Amino acid sequence: KAGVTQTPRYLIKTRGQQVTLSCSPISGHRSVSWYQQTPGQGLQFLFEYFSETQRNKGNFPGRFSGRQFSNSRSEMNVSTLELGDSALYLCASSRGQGTGELFFGEGSRLTVL
Amino acid sequence: GENVEQHPSTLSVQEGDSAVIKCTYSDSASNYFPWYKQELGKRPQLIIDIRSNVGEKKDQRIAVTLNKTAKHFSLHITETQPEDSAVYFCAKPGYSGGGADGLTFGKGTHLIIQP
């Protein structure tokens, strides 16, 4: 069974640009949640999608958005990039039944110059 | 709020000794408390979890205890080994209702096993 796949693995952007990250969940998993990981703040929850609907959202500005497609694949977008957006972005998939194990991808490492 | 406070941020123990990491939370609705382990350069992985209807759960050398009254839960690792060196994150559901799978994580504990 294939694991959670995130693309791209590494990317470099400049301030003001936008970026789109992709996450393909484990087959059969309907929930995808996104996290920002930085050395100082740990793992911070961005949002969670289930059956193409956002079920929950963390405390991030509106520049951070996401969506989920009918095949459960998810994308997140960050517009007007700031230096502080440099981080490892992790997605996790799960069955979506609430209080279930999250399976993480390897992450997309974003550097903003 | 919905935060989880985790302590300590760094823990260094001698190989063979025990390690304890503690987390506290504030809301009463949470009913699921997992622990994730992240080795250097790797993705976080679930190592143990506990639900609110039990007070303790064990899996070989690791155990988790939950005190719902005091709103804290702890990870206990006994007979620590070099492969236990990693960052450990506690977590709880990040929602006030039910059905969602997003988690709120603590800031992590860097566990160092000294030979």
GROMACS .gro file of C-alpha atoms in nm:
model
  228
    1LYS     CA    1   0.000   0.000   0.000
    2ALA     CA    2   0.156   0.330  -0.108
    3GLY     CA    3   0.214   0.589   0.162
    4VAL     CA    4   0.130   0.959   0.164
    5THR     CA    5   0.302   1.140  -0.121
    6GLN     CA    6   0.386   1.509  -0.117
    7THR     CA    7   0.517   1.716  -0.405
    8PRO     CA    8   0.737   1.902  -0.452
    9ARG     CA    9   0.981   1.794  -0.181
   10TYR     CA   10   1.186   2.113  -0.197
   11LEU     CA   11   1.120   2.455  -0.338
   12ILE     CA   12   1.261   2.804  -0.318
   13LYS     CA   13   1.047   3.112  -0.370
   14THR     CA   14   1.089   3.486  -0.322
   15ARG     CA   15   0.878   3.718  -0.112
   16GLY     CA   16   0.547   3.809  -0.270
   17GLN     CA   17   0.523   3.496  -0.483
   18GLN     CA   18   0.271   3.221  -0.429
   19VAL     CA   19   0.315   2.847  -0.396
   20THR     CA   20   0.098   2.537  -0.435
   21LEU     CA   21   0.180   2.212  -0.257
   22SER     CA   22   0.021   1.878  -0.333
   23CYS     CA   23  -0.064   1.578  -0.117
   24SER     CA   24  -0.186   1.236  -0.228
   25PRO     CA   25  -0.329   1.038   0.064
   26ILE     CA   26  -0.321   0.667   0.127
   27SER     CA   27  -0.577   0.487  -0.085
   28GLY     CA   28  -0.909   0.472   0.100
   29HIS     CA   29  -0.831   0.762   0.331
   30ARG     CA   30  -1.077   1.046   0.299
   31SER     CA   31  -0.925   1.300   0.536
   32VAL     CA   32  -0.620   1.514   0.467
   33SER     CA   33  -0.482   1.758   0.722
   34TRP     CA   34  -0.195   2.003   0.677
   35TYR     CA   35   0.069   2.119   0.925
   36GLN     CA   36   0.347   2.374   0.927
   37GLN     CA   37   0.663   2.263   1.106
   38THR     CA   38   0.926   2.513   1.217
   39PRO     CA   39   1.204   2.476   1.477
   40GLY     CA   40   1.051   2.732   1.711
   41GLN     CA   41   0.682   2.649   1.684
   42GLY     CA   42   0.677   2.275   1.635
   43LEU     CA   43   0.385   2.129   1.439
   44GLN     CA   44   0.105   2.379   1.381
   45PHE     CA   45  -0.229   2.274   1.239
   46LEU     CA   46  -0.333   2.455   0.921
   47PHE     CA   47  -0.657   2.287   0.811
   48GLU     CA   48  -0.830   1.956   0.756
   49TYR     CA   49  -1.036   1.839   0.460
   50PHE     CA   50  -1.280   1.552   0.436
   51SER     CA   51  -1.485   1.468   0.128
   52GLU     CA   52  -1.384   1.794  -0.040
   53THR     CA   53  -1.502   2.004   0.258
   54GLN     CA   54  -1.289   2.194   0.505
   55ARG     CA   55  -1.389   2.062   0.849
   56ASN     CA   56  -1.149   2.251   1.068
   57LYS     CA   57  -0.903   2.537   1.039
   58GLY     CA   58  -0.608   2.653   1.249
   59ASN     CA   59  -0.501   3.007   1.333
   60PHE     CA   60  -0.330   3.105   1.011
   61PRO     CA   61  -0.397   3.412   0.795
   62GLY     CA   62  -0.615   3.395   0.488
   63ARG     CA   63  -0.305   3.376   0.269
   64PHE     CA   64  -0.307   3.006   0.351
   65SER     CA   65  -0.578   2.813   0.173
   66GLY     CA   66  -0.646   2.461   0.062
   67ARG     CA   67  -0.879   2.236  -0.123
   68GLN     CA   68  -0.953   1.870  -0.171
   69PHE     CA   69  -1.052   1.693  -0.488
   70SER     CA   70  -1.298   1.410  -0.540
   71ASN     CA   71  -1.014   1.154  -0.537
   72SER     CA   72  -0.912   1.285  -0.188
   73ARG     CA   73  -0.593   1.444  -0.317
   74SER     CA   74  -0.538   1.782  -0.157
   75GLU     CA   75  -0.353   2.099  -0.236
   76MET     CA   76  -0.257   2.392  -0.020
   77ASN     CA   77  -0.173   2.736  -0.147
   78VAL     CA   78   0.017   3.019   0.015
   79SER     CA   79  -0.013   3.357  -0.152
   80THR     CA   80   0.202   3.666  -0.107
   81LEU     CA   81   0.483   3.470   0.055
   82GLU     CA   82   0.667   3.615   0.353
   83LEU     CA   83   1.008   3.520   0.492
   84GLY     CA   84   0.833   3.367   0.795
   85ASP     CA   85   0.653   3.116   0.574
   86SER     CA   86   0.978   2.924   0.533
   87ALA     CA   87   0.901   2.586   0.688
   88LEU     CA   88   0.841   2.218   0.633
   89TYR     CA   89   0.480   2.164   0.529
   90LEU     CA   90   0.351   1.822   0.622
   91CYS     CA   91   0.029   1.665   0.517
   92ALA     CA   92  -0.129   1.367   0.687
   93SER     CA   93  -0.402   1.134   0.575
   94SER     CA   94  -0.646   0.932   0.781
   95ARG     CA   95  -0.974   0.751   0.742
   96GLY     CA   96  -1.163   1.056   0.860
   97GLN     CA   97  -1.368   0.892   1.131
   98GLY     CA   98  -1.240   1.123   1.401
   99THR     CA   99  -0.965   1.036   1.653
  100GLY     CA  100  -0.782   0.812   1.412
  101GLU     CA  101  -0.412   0.763   1.336
  102LEU     CA  102  -0.255   1.021   1.107
  103PHE     CA  103  -0.011   0.900   0.842
  104PHE     CA  104   0.230   1.174   0.745
  105GLY     CA  105   0.404   1.242   0.418
  106GLU     CA  106   0.772   1.336   0.403
  107GLY     CA  107   0.685   1.701   0.366
  108SER     CA  108   0.752   1.989   0.130
  109ARG     CA  109   1.035   2.213   0.245
  110LEU     CA  110   0.969   2.572   0.142
  111THR     CA  111   1.236   2.837   0.156
  112VAL     CA  112   1.133   3.199   0.102
  113LEU     CA  113   1.411   3.441   0.010
  114GLY     CA  114  -0.795   2.784   2.431
  115GLU     CA  115  -0.711   2.475   2.234
  116ASN     CA  116  -0.336   2.466   2.302
  117VAL     CA  117  -0.137   2.179   2.445
  118GLU     CA  118   0.152   2.261   2.676
  119GLN     CA  119   0.438   2.011   2.665
  120HIS     CA  120   0.733   1.979   2.904
  121PRO     CA  121   1.024   1.952   2.906
  122SER     CA  122   1.145   2.084   2.571
  123THR     CA  123   1.466   1.884   2.604
  124LEU     CA  124   1.526   1.572   2.812
  125SER     CA  125   1.859   1.394   2.844
  126VAL     CA  126   1.869   1.055   3.018
  127GLN     CA  127   2.122   0.776   3.057
  128GLU     CA  128   2.066   0.467   2.849
  129GLY     CA  129   1.859   0.223   3.050
  130ASP     CA  130   1.691   0.492   3.260
  131SER     CA  131   1.329   0.602   3.227
  132ALA     CA  132   1.198   0.915   3.057
  133VAL     CA  133   0.874   1.098   3.128
  134ILE     CA  134   0.717   1.370   2.915
  135LYS     CA  135   0.408   1.557   3.030
  136CYS     CA  136   0.138   1.751   2.847
  137THR     CA  137  -0.147   1.962   2.977
  138TYR     CA  138  -0.456   2.090   2.798
  139SER     CA  139  -0.739   2.324   2.881
  140ASP     CA  140  -1.063   2.213   2.716
  141SER     CA  141  -1.285   1.946   2.866
  142ALA     CA  142  -1.422   1.801   2.542
  143SER     CA  143  -1.103   1.630   2.427
  144ASN     CA  144  -1.126   1.252   2.435
  145TYR     CA  145  -0.828   1.130   2.236
  146PHE     CA  146  -0.459   1.180   2.317
  147PRO     CA  147  -0.193   1.043   2.080
  148TRP     CA  148   0.185   1.061   2.095
  149TYR     CA  149   0.400   1.091   1.784
  150LYS     CA  150   0.771   1.025   1.747
  151GLN     CA  151   0.980   1.207   1.488
  152GLU     CA  152   1.332   1.088   1.424
  153LEU     CA  153   1.579   1.330   1.269
  154GLY     CA  154   1.490   1.398   0.907
  155LYS     CA  155   1.191   1.167   0.912
  156ARG     CA  156   0.814   1.205   0.930
  157PRO     CA  157   0.619   1.189   1.257
  158GLN     CA  158   0.477   0.848   1.340
  159LEU     CA  159   0.218   0.744   1.596
  160ILE     CA  160   0.368   0.540   1.880
  161ILE     CA  161   0.080   0.517   2.126
  162ASP     CA  162  -0.255   0.677   2.196
  163ILE     CA  163  -0.514   0.678   2.470
  164ARG     CA  164  -0.882   0.753   2.481
  165SER     CA  165  -1.061   0.924   2.766
  166ASN     CA  166  -1.235   0.613   2.893
  167VAL     CA  167  -0.909   0.464   3.024
  168GLY     CA  168  -0.641   0.597   3.255
  169GLU     CA  169  -0.337   0.406   3.131
  170LYS     CA  170  -0.222   0.213   2.827
  171LYS     CA  171   0.100   0.019   2.779
  172ASP     CA  172   0.284  -0.114   2.477
  173GLN     CA  173   0.609  -0.287   2.569
  174ARG     CA  174   0.848  -0.018   2.698
  175ILE     CA  175   0.615   0.275   2.643
  176ALA     CA  176   0.306   0.375   2.836
  177VAL     CA  177   0.070   0.669   2.843
  178THR     CA  178  -0.129   0.786   3.145
  179LEU     CA  179  -0.424   1.022   3.140
  180ASN     CA  180  -0.571   1.230   3.421
  181LYS     CA  181  -0.887   1.390   3.284
  182THR     CA  182  -0.965   1.571   3.607
  183ALA     CA  183  -0.629   1.746   3.609
  184LYS     CA  184  -0.625   1.766   3.227
  185HIS     CA  185  -0.282   1.619   3.175
  186PHE     CA  186  -0.138   1.313   3.008
  187SER     CA  187   0.213   1.173   3.012
  188LEU     CA  188   0.439   0.949   2.806
  189HIS     CA  189   0.660   0.706   2.996
  190ILE     CA  190   0.951   0.525   2.831
  191THR     CA  191   1.130   0.264   3.039
  192GLU     CA  192   1.471   0.102   2.980
  193THR     CA  193   1.560   0.368   2.723
  194GLN     CA  194   1.771   0.269   2.424
  195PRO     CA  195   1.968   0.473   2.169
  196GLU     CA  196   1.691   0.431   1.911
  197ASP     CA  197   1.457   0.618   2.145
  198SER     CA  198   1.646   0.940   2.066
  199ALA     CA  199   1.396   1.158   1.877
  200VAL     CA  200   1.149   1.441   1.915
  201TYR     CA  201   0.823   1.337   2.079
  202PHE     CA  202   0.499   1.527   2.028
  203CYS     CA  203   0.183   1.497   2.230
  204ALA     CA  204  -0.143   1.592   2.061
  205LYS     CA  205  -0.517   1.624   2.104
  206PRO     CA  206  -0.804   1.685   1.864
  207GLY     CA  207  -0.796   2.044   1.740
  208TYR     CA  208  -1.172   2.078   1.724
  209SER     CA  209  -1.444   2.133   1.978
  210GLY     CA  210  -1.692   1.905   1.810
  211GLY     CA  211  -1.660   1.557   1.670
  212GLY     CA  212  -1.567   1.391   1.345
  213ALA     CA  213  -1.263   1.590   1.240
  214ASP     CA  214  -0.914   1.442   1.228
  215GLY     CA  215  -0.693   1.751   1.261
  216LEU     CA  216  -0.469   1.751   1.568
  217THR     CA  217  -0.324   2.022   1.786
  218PHE     CA  218   0.032   1.931   1.881
  219GLY     CA  219   0.254   2.027   2.169
  220LYS     CA  220   0.583   2.193   2.079
  221GLY     CA  221   0.777   1.873   2.119
  222THR     CA  222   1.036   1.720   2.350
  223HIS     CA  223   1.382   1.642   2.221
  224LEU     CA  224   1.477   1.320   2.399
  225ILE     CA  225   1.849   1.247   2.409
  226ILE     CA  226   1.971   0.907   2.523
  227GLN     CA  227   2.323   0.929   2.663
  228PRO     CA  228   2.535   0.615   2.621
   0.00000   0.00000   0.00000
